[in-house]
Amino acid sequence: MPHVLVLNASYEPLGVVPLRRALILVLNGKAISLEDSGALMHSATQVIPAPSVVRLKRFVRVPFRGTVPLTRRALFARDGGRCAYCGGVATSVDHVVPRSRGGKHSWENVVAACRRCNHVKADRHVSELGWRLRHQPAPPSGLAWRIIGTGHRDPRWLPYLRPYGADDALARIDGRTPA
């Protein structure tokens, strides 16, 4: 099912919801559709364009948000789906400093890795193998990461995410250097 970007009344990105939830917000008068996806939703009596971006009519106060949660999906988004060691297609998660040697499960110590590199590295430090990381792992920052880290992306969302660091986030995902 398609997903929809939800913006606060101040146009600040809040999150991503399923299309059904976004339609309910629009039909109940709690949100306004800013961008349509091009698809049409049919009911018994009417046809409604399916939204891609909705904005809430009333401002919602968001409590303090800490760091972006470390999930497999967010990790692969941060690393662009590429192995941190060889640049191949990543299929697994690897701890740079193995947990058995005191490494933590944190953004600074976890990278995406291909099956081969993860198997060869096993329970050793990168320096023991003479390997180098393609980029130093760091936690993602900015409101755009909360959206991009979900794994759902739509080009129509970019103008609404750009002020919140979307260009840097997408550049890092695509393996380019941020402008």
PDB file of C-alpha atoms in Angstrom:
ATOM      1  CA  MET A   1       0.000   0.000   0.000  1.00  0.00           C
ATOM      2  CA  PRO A   2       1.372   3.466  -0.841  1.00  0.00           C
ATOM      3  CA  HIS A   3       2.504   5.799   1.902  1.00  0.00           C
ATOM      4  CA  VAL A   4       1.863   9.505   2.425  1.00  0.00           C
ATOM      5  CA  LEU A   5       4.067  12.217   3.949  1.00  0.00           C
ATOM      6  CA  VAL A   6       2.353  14.043   6.824  1.00  0.00           C
ATOM      7  CA  LEU A   7       3.357  17.643   7.545  1.00  0.00           C
ATOM      8  CA  ASN A   8       2.525  19.715  10.582  1.00  0.00           C
ATOM      9  CA  ALA A   9       0.559  22.957  10.139  1.00  0.00           C
ATOM     10  CA  SER A  10       3.971  24.678  10.023  1.00  0.00           C
ATOM     11  CA  TYR A  11       5.060  22.399   7.114  1.00  0.00           C
ATOM     12  CA  GLU A  12       7.478  20.532   9.384  1.00  0.00           C
ATOM     13  CA  PRO A  13       7.634  16.826   8.435  1.00  0.00           C
ATOM     14  CA  LEU A  14       6.014  14.632  11.088  1.00  0.00           C
ATOM     15  CA  GLY A  15       6.094  11.180   9.573  1.00  0.00           C
ATOM     16  CA  VAL A  16       4.849   8.742   6.980  1.00  0.00           C
ATOM     17  CA  VAL A  17       1.440   7.063   7.200  1.00  0.00           C
ATOM     18  CA  PRO A  18      -0.382   4.535   5.009  1.00  0.00           C
ATOM     19  CA  LEU A  19      -2.634   5.957   2.301  1.00  0.00           C
ATOM     20  CA  ARG A  20      -5.752   4.781   4.136  1.00  0.00           C
ATOM     21  CA  ARG A  21      -4.853   6.816   7.262  1.00  0.00           C
ATOM     22  CA  ALA A  22      -4.088   9.900   5.173  1.00  0.00           C
ATOM     23  CA  LEU A  23      -7.442   9.625   3.396  1.00  0.00           C
ATOM     24  CA  ILE A  24      -9.237   9.427   6.743  1.00  0.00           C
ATOM     25  CA  LEU A  25      -7.426  12.585   7.902  1.00  0.00           C
ATOM     26  CA  VAL A  26      -8.461  14.426   4.727  1.00  0.00           C
ATOM     27  CA  LEU A  27     -12.067  13.180   4.750  1.00  0.00           C
ATOM     28  CA  ASN A  28     -12.502  14.110   8.434  1.00  0.00           C
ATOM     29  CA  GLY A  29     -11.256  17.629   7.712  1.00  0.00           C
ATOM     30  CA  LYS A  30      -8.133  17.283   9.865  1.00  0.00           C
ATOM     31  CA  ALA A  31      -5.693  17.565   6.963  1.00  0.00           C
ATOM     32  CA  ILE A  32      -5.403  19.163   3.536  1.00  0.00           C
ATOM     33  CA  SER A  33      -3.972  17.330   0.547  1.00  0.00           C
ATOM     34  CA  LEU A  34      -1.014  19.300  -0.869  1.00  0.00           C
ATOM     35  CA  GLU A  35       0.157  16.835  -3.525  1.00  0.00           C
ATOM     36  CA  ASP A  36      -1.772  14.104  -5.288  1.00  0.00           C
ATOM     37  CA  SER A  37      -0.195  10.783  -6.201  1.00  0.00           C
ATOM     38  CA  GLY A  38      -2.069  10.559  -9.496  1.00  0.00           C
ATOM     39  CA  ALA A  39      -4.155   7.582  -8.395  1.00  0.00           C
ATOM     40  CA  LEU A  40      -7.879   7.804  -7.739  1.00  0.00           C
ATOM     41  CA  MET A  41      -9.737   6.277  -4.794  1.00  0.00           C
ATOM     42  CA  HIS A  42     -13.300   5.179  -5.524  1.00  0.00           C
ATOM     43  CA  SER A  43     -16.174   4.890  -3.079  1.00  0.00           C
ATOM     44  CA  ALA A  44     -19.827   4.123  -3.767  1.00  0.00           C
ATOM     45  CA  THR A  45     -20.655   7.777  -4.337  1.00  0.00           C
ATOM     46  CA  GLN A  46     -17.448   9.670  -5.091  1.00  0.00           C
ATOM     47  CA  VAL A  47     -13.976   9.598  -6.584  1.00  0.00           C
ATOM     48  CA  ILE A  48     -11.136  11.148  -4.569  1.00  0.00           C
ATOM     49  CA  PRO A  49      -7.576  11.763  -5.756  1.00  0.00           C
ATOM     50  CA  ALA A  50      -5.141   9.830  -3.557  1.00  0.00           C
ATOM     51  CA  PRO A  51      -2.813  12.188  -1.678  1.00  0.00           C
ATOM     52  CA  SER A  52       0.970  11.943  -1.638  1.00  0.00           C
ATOM     53  CA  VAL A  53       1.561  14.806   0.834  1.00  0.00           C
ATOM     54  CA  VAL A  54      -0.921  16.071   3.442  1.00  0.00           C
ATOM     55  CA  ARG A  55      -0.679  18.984   5.881  1.00  0.00           C
ATOM     56  CA  LEU A  56      -2.507  18.998   9.195  1.00  0.00           C
ATOM     57  CA  LYS A  57      -4.871  21.918   9.724  1.00  0.00           C
ATOM     58  CA  ARG A  58      -3.966  22.335  13.393  1.00  0.00           C
ATOM     59  CA  PHE A  59      -0.440  22.545  14.796  1.00  0.00           C
ATOM     60  CA  VAL A  60       0.626  19.428  16.695  1.00  0.00           C
ATOM     61  CA  ARG A  61       3.246  19.937  19.380  1.00  0.00           C
ATOM     62  CA  VAL A  62       5.932  17.305  18.964  1.00  0.00           C
ATOM     63  CA  PRO A  63       7.775  16.246  22.122  1.00  0.00           C
ATOM     64  CA  PHE A  64      11.572  16.269  22.116  1.00  0.00           C
ATOM     65  CA  ARG A  65      12.907  13.724  19.662  1.00  0.00           C
ATOM     66  CA  GLY A  66      16.183  12.065  20.482  1.00  0.00           C
ATOM     67  CA  THR A  67      18.454  10.446  17.972  1.00  0.00           C
ATOM     68  CA  VAL A  68      17.123   8.513  15.004  1.00  0.00           C
ATOM     69  CA  PRO A  69      16.410   4.938  16.122  1.00  0.00           C
ATOM     70  CA  LEU A  70      18.919   2.357  14.893  1.00  0.00           C
ATOM     71  CA  THR A  71      16.945  -0.016  12.688  1.00  0.00           C
ATOM     72  CA  ARG A  72      18.072  -2.274   9.872  1.00  0.00           C
ATOM     73  CA  ARG A  73      16.064  -0.235   7.356  1.00  0.00           C
ATOM     74  CA  ALA A  74      17.534   3.082   8.579  1.00  0.00           C
ATOM     75  CA  LEU A  75      21.057   1.618   8.570  1.00  0.00           C
ATOM     76  CA  PHE A  76      20.727   0.461   4.954  1.00  0.00           C
ATOM     77  CA  ALA A  77      19.314   3.887   4.052  1.00  0.00           C
ATOM     78  CA  ARG A  78      22.276   5.632   5.742  1.00  0.00           C
ATOM     79  CA  ASP A  79      24.808   3.441   3.923  1.00  0.00           C
ATOM     80  CA  GLY A  80      22.944   3.516   0.612  1.00  0.00           C
ATOM     81  CA  GLY A  81      22.567  -0.265   0.556  1.00  0.00           C
ATOM     82  CA  ARG A  82      26.310  -0.629  -0.097  1.00  0.00           C
ATOM     83  CA  CYS A  83      28.963  -2.578   1.792  1.00  0.00           C
ATOM     84  CA  ALA A  84      31.106  -0.316   3.973  1.00  0.00           C
ATOM     85  CA  TYR A  85      34.190  -2.388   3.112  1.00  0.00           C
ATOM     86  CA  CYS A  86      34.068  -3.221  -0.608  1.00  0.00           C
ATOM     87  CA  GLY A  87      31.159  -1.154  -1.954  1.00  0.00           C
ATOM     88  CA  GLY A  88      29.175  -4.165  -3.120  1.00  0.00           C
ATOM     89  CA  VAL A  89      25.487  -4.742  -2.475  1.00  0.00           C
ATOM     90  CA  ALA A  90      24.954  -4.982   1.279  1.00  0.00           C
ATOM     91  CA  THR A  91      22.831  -7.810   2.633  1.00  0.00           C
ATOM     92  CA  SER A  92      23.809  -7.892   6.304  1.00  0.00           C
ATOM     93  CA  VAL A  93      24.726  -5.772   9.302  1.00  0.00           C
ATOM     94  CA  ASP A  94      28.257  -5.775  10.751  1.00  0.00           C
ATOM     95  CA  HIS A  95      29.768  -4.336  13.916  1.00  0.00           C
ATOM     96  CA  VAL A  96      33.069  -2.581  13.122  1.00  0.00           C
ATOM     97  CA  VAL A  97      34.363  -3.429  16.609  1.00  0.00           C
ATOM     98  CA  PRO A  98      32.828  -6.866  17.267  1.00  0.00           C
ATOM     99  CA  ARG A  99      30.409  -7.057  20.168  1.00  0.00           C
ATOM    100  CA  SER A 100      32.430  -9.952  21.579  1.00  0.00           C
ATOM    101  CA  ARG A 101      35.350  -7.523  21.885  1.00  0.00           C
ATOM    102  CA  GLY A 102      33.404  -4.789  23.624  1.00  0.00           C
ATOM    103  CA  GLY A 103      31.840  -3.072  20.621  1.00  0.00           C
ATOM    104  CA  LYS A 104      28.511  -1.372  21.152  1.00  0.00           C
ATOM    105  CA  HIS A 105      25.362  -1.668  19.037  1.00  0.00           C
ATOM    106  CA  SER A 106      25.319   2.019  18.074  1.00  0.00           C
ATOM    107  CA  TRP A 107      25.326   4.153  14.931  1.00  0.00           C
ATOM    108  CA  GLU A 108      29.088   4.749  15.316  1.00  0.00           C
ATOM    109  CA  ASN A 109      29.872   1.010  15.331  1.00  0.00           C
ATOM    110  CA  VAL A 110      27.343  -0.572  12.943  1.00  0.00           C
ATOM    111  CA  VAL A 111      27.641  -0.650   9.141  1.00  0.00           C
ATOM    112  CA  ALA A 112      25.970  -2.412   6.239  1.00  0.00           C
ATOM    113  CA  ALA A 113      28.119  -5.182   4.736  1.00  0.00           C
ATOM    114  CA  CYS A 114      27.944  -7.715   1.955  1.00  0.00           C
ATOM    115  CA  ARG A 115      27.793 -11.390   2.874  1.00  0.00           C
ATOM    116  CA  ARG A 116      31.359 -12.105   1.754  1.00  0.00           C
ATOM    117  CA  CYS A 117      32.984  -9.246   3.706  1.00  0.00           C
ATOM    118  CA  ASN A 118      30.930 -10.001   6.809  1.00  0.00           C
ATOM    119  CA  HIS A 119      31.976 -13.668   6.660  1.00  0.00           C
ATOM    120  CA  VAL A 120      35.685 -12.892   6.077  1.00  0.00           C
ATOM    121  CA  LYS A 121      35.798 -10.219   8.788  1.00  0.00           C
ATOM    122  CA  ALA A 122      33.970 -12.464  11.260  1.00  0.00           C
ATOM    123  CA  ASP A 123      35.077 -11.624  14.820  1.00  0.00           C
ATOM    124  CA  ARG A 124      38.095  -9.473  13.986  1.00  0.00           C
ATOM    125  CA  HIS A 125      38.944  -5.790  13.945  1.00  0.00           C
ATOM    126  CA  VAL A 126      39.180  -4.043  10.592  1.00  0.00           C
ATOM    127  CA  SER A 127      42.825  -3.177  11.301  1.00  0.00           C
ATOM    128  CA  GLU A 128      43.720  -6.855  11.788  1.00  0.00           C
ATOM    129  CA  LEU A 129      42.674  -7.536   8.191  1.00  0.00           C
ATOM    130  CA  GLY A 130      44.267  -4.389   6.773  1.00  0.00           C
ATOM    131  CA  TRP A 131      40.877  -3.166   5.574  1.00  0.00           C
ATOM    132  CA  ARG A 132      39.595   0.395   5.550  1.00  0.00           C
ATOM    133  CA  LEU A 133      36.047   1.676   5.855  1.00  0.00           C
ATOM    134  CA  ARG A 134      34.725   3.565   2.830  1.00  0.00           C
ATOM    135  CA  HIS A 135      33.202   6.131   5.209  1.00  0.00           C
ATOM    136  CA  GLN A 136      33.247   6.611   8.960  1.00  0.00           C
ATOM    137  CA  PRO A 137      29.916   5.500  10.481  1.00  0.00           C
ATOM    138  CA  ALA A 138      27.978   8.268  12.224  1.00  0.00           C
ATOM    139  CA  PRO A 139      24.412   8.746  13.386  1.00  0.00           C
ATOM    140  CA  PRO A 140      22.137  10.436  10.862  1.00  0.00           C
ATOM    141  CA  SER A 141      20.784  13.838  11.846  1.00  0.00           C
ATOM    142  CA  GLY A 142      17.941  16.067  10.767  1.00  0.00           C
ATOM    143  CA  LEU A 143      14.198  15.675  10.475  1.00  0.00           C
ATOM    144  CA  ALA A 144      14.503  14.342   6.933  1.00  0.00           C
ATOM    145  CA  TRP A 145      16.179  11.174   8.277  1.00  0.00           C
ATOM    146  CA  ARG A 146      13.044  10.306  10.236  1.00  0.00           C
ATOM    147  CA  ILE A 147      11.207  10.181   6.906  1.00  0.00           C
ATOM    148  CA  ILE A 148      13.932   8.741   4.681  1.00  0.00           C
ATOM    149  CA  GLY A 149      14.871   6.128   7.295  1.00  0.00           C
ATOM    150  CA  THR A 150      11.429   4.544   6.949  1.00  0.00           C
ATOM    151  CA  GLY A 151      12.472   3.310   3.511  1.00  0.00           C
ATOM    152  CA  HIS A 152       9.501   4.995   1.824  1.00  0.00           C
ATOM    153  CA  ARG A 153      10.508   7.682  -0.669  1.00  0.00           C
ATOM    154  CA  ASP A 154       8.521   9.643  -3.177  1.00  0.00           C
ATOM    155  CA  PRO A 155      10.016  12.361  -5.409  1.00  0.00           C
ATOM    156  CA  ARG A 156       6.994  14.561  -4.653  1.00  0.00           C
ATOM    157  CA  TRP A 157       8.151  14.734  -1.009  1.00  0.00           C
ATOM    158  CA  LEU A 158      11.524  16.318  -1.784  1.00  0.00           C
ATOM    159  CA  PRO A 159      10.418  19.997  -1.846  1.00  0.00           C
ATOM    160  CA  TYR A 160       8.919  19.548   1.641  1.00  0.00           C
ATOM    161  CA  LEU A 161      11.959  17.715   3.040  1.00  0.00           C
ATOM    162  CA  ARG A 162      14.685  19.853   1.446  1.00  0.00           C
ATOM    163  CA  PRO A 163      14.715  22.524   4.232  1.00  0.00           C
ATOM    164  CA  TYR A 164      15.259  19.758   6.789  1.00  0.00           C
ATOM    165  CA  GLY A 165      18.402  18.185   5.300  1.00  0.00           C
ATOM    166  CA  ALA A 166      16.954  15.901   2.628  1.00  0.00           C
ATOM    167  CA  ASP A 167      19.599  16.775   0.030  1.00  0.00           C
ATOM    168  CA  ASP A 168      22.439  15.762   2.367  1.00  0.00           C
ATOM    169  CA  ALA A 169      20.607  12.603   3.422  1.00  0.00           C
ATOM    170  CA  LEU A 170      19.817  11.529  -0.136  1.00  0.00           C
ATOM    171  CA  ALA A 171      23.338  12.342  -1.306  1.00  0.00           C
ATOM    172  CA  ARG A 172      24.746  10.104   1.398  1.00  0.00           C
ATOM    173  CA  ILE A 173      22.298   7.326   0.508  1.00  0.00           C
ATOM    174  CA  ASP A 174      23.169   7.568  -3.195  1.00  0.00           C
ATOM    175  CA  GLY A 175      26.899   7.541  -2.391  1.00  0.00           C
ATOM    176  CA  ARG A 176      27.564  11.131  -3.491  1.00  0.00           C
ATOM    177  CA  THR A 177      29.205  13.836  -1.448  1.00  0.00           C
ATOM    178  CA  PRO A 178      26.696  16.416  -0.172  1.00  0.00           C
ATOM    179  CA  ALA A 179      26.739  19.733  -2.021  1.00  0.00           C
TER     180      ALA A 179
END
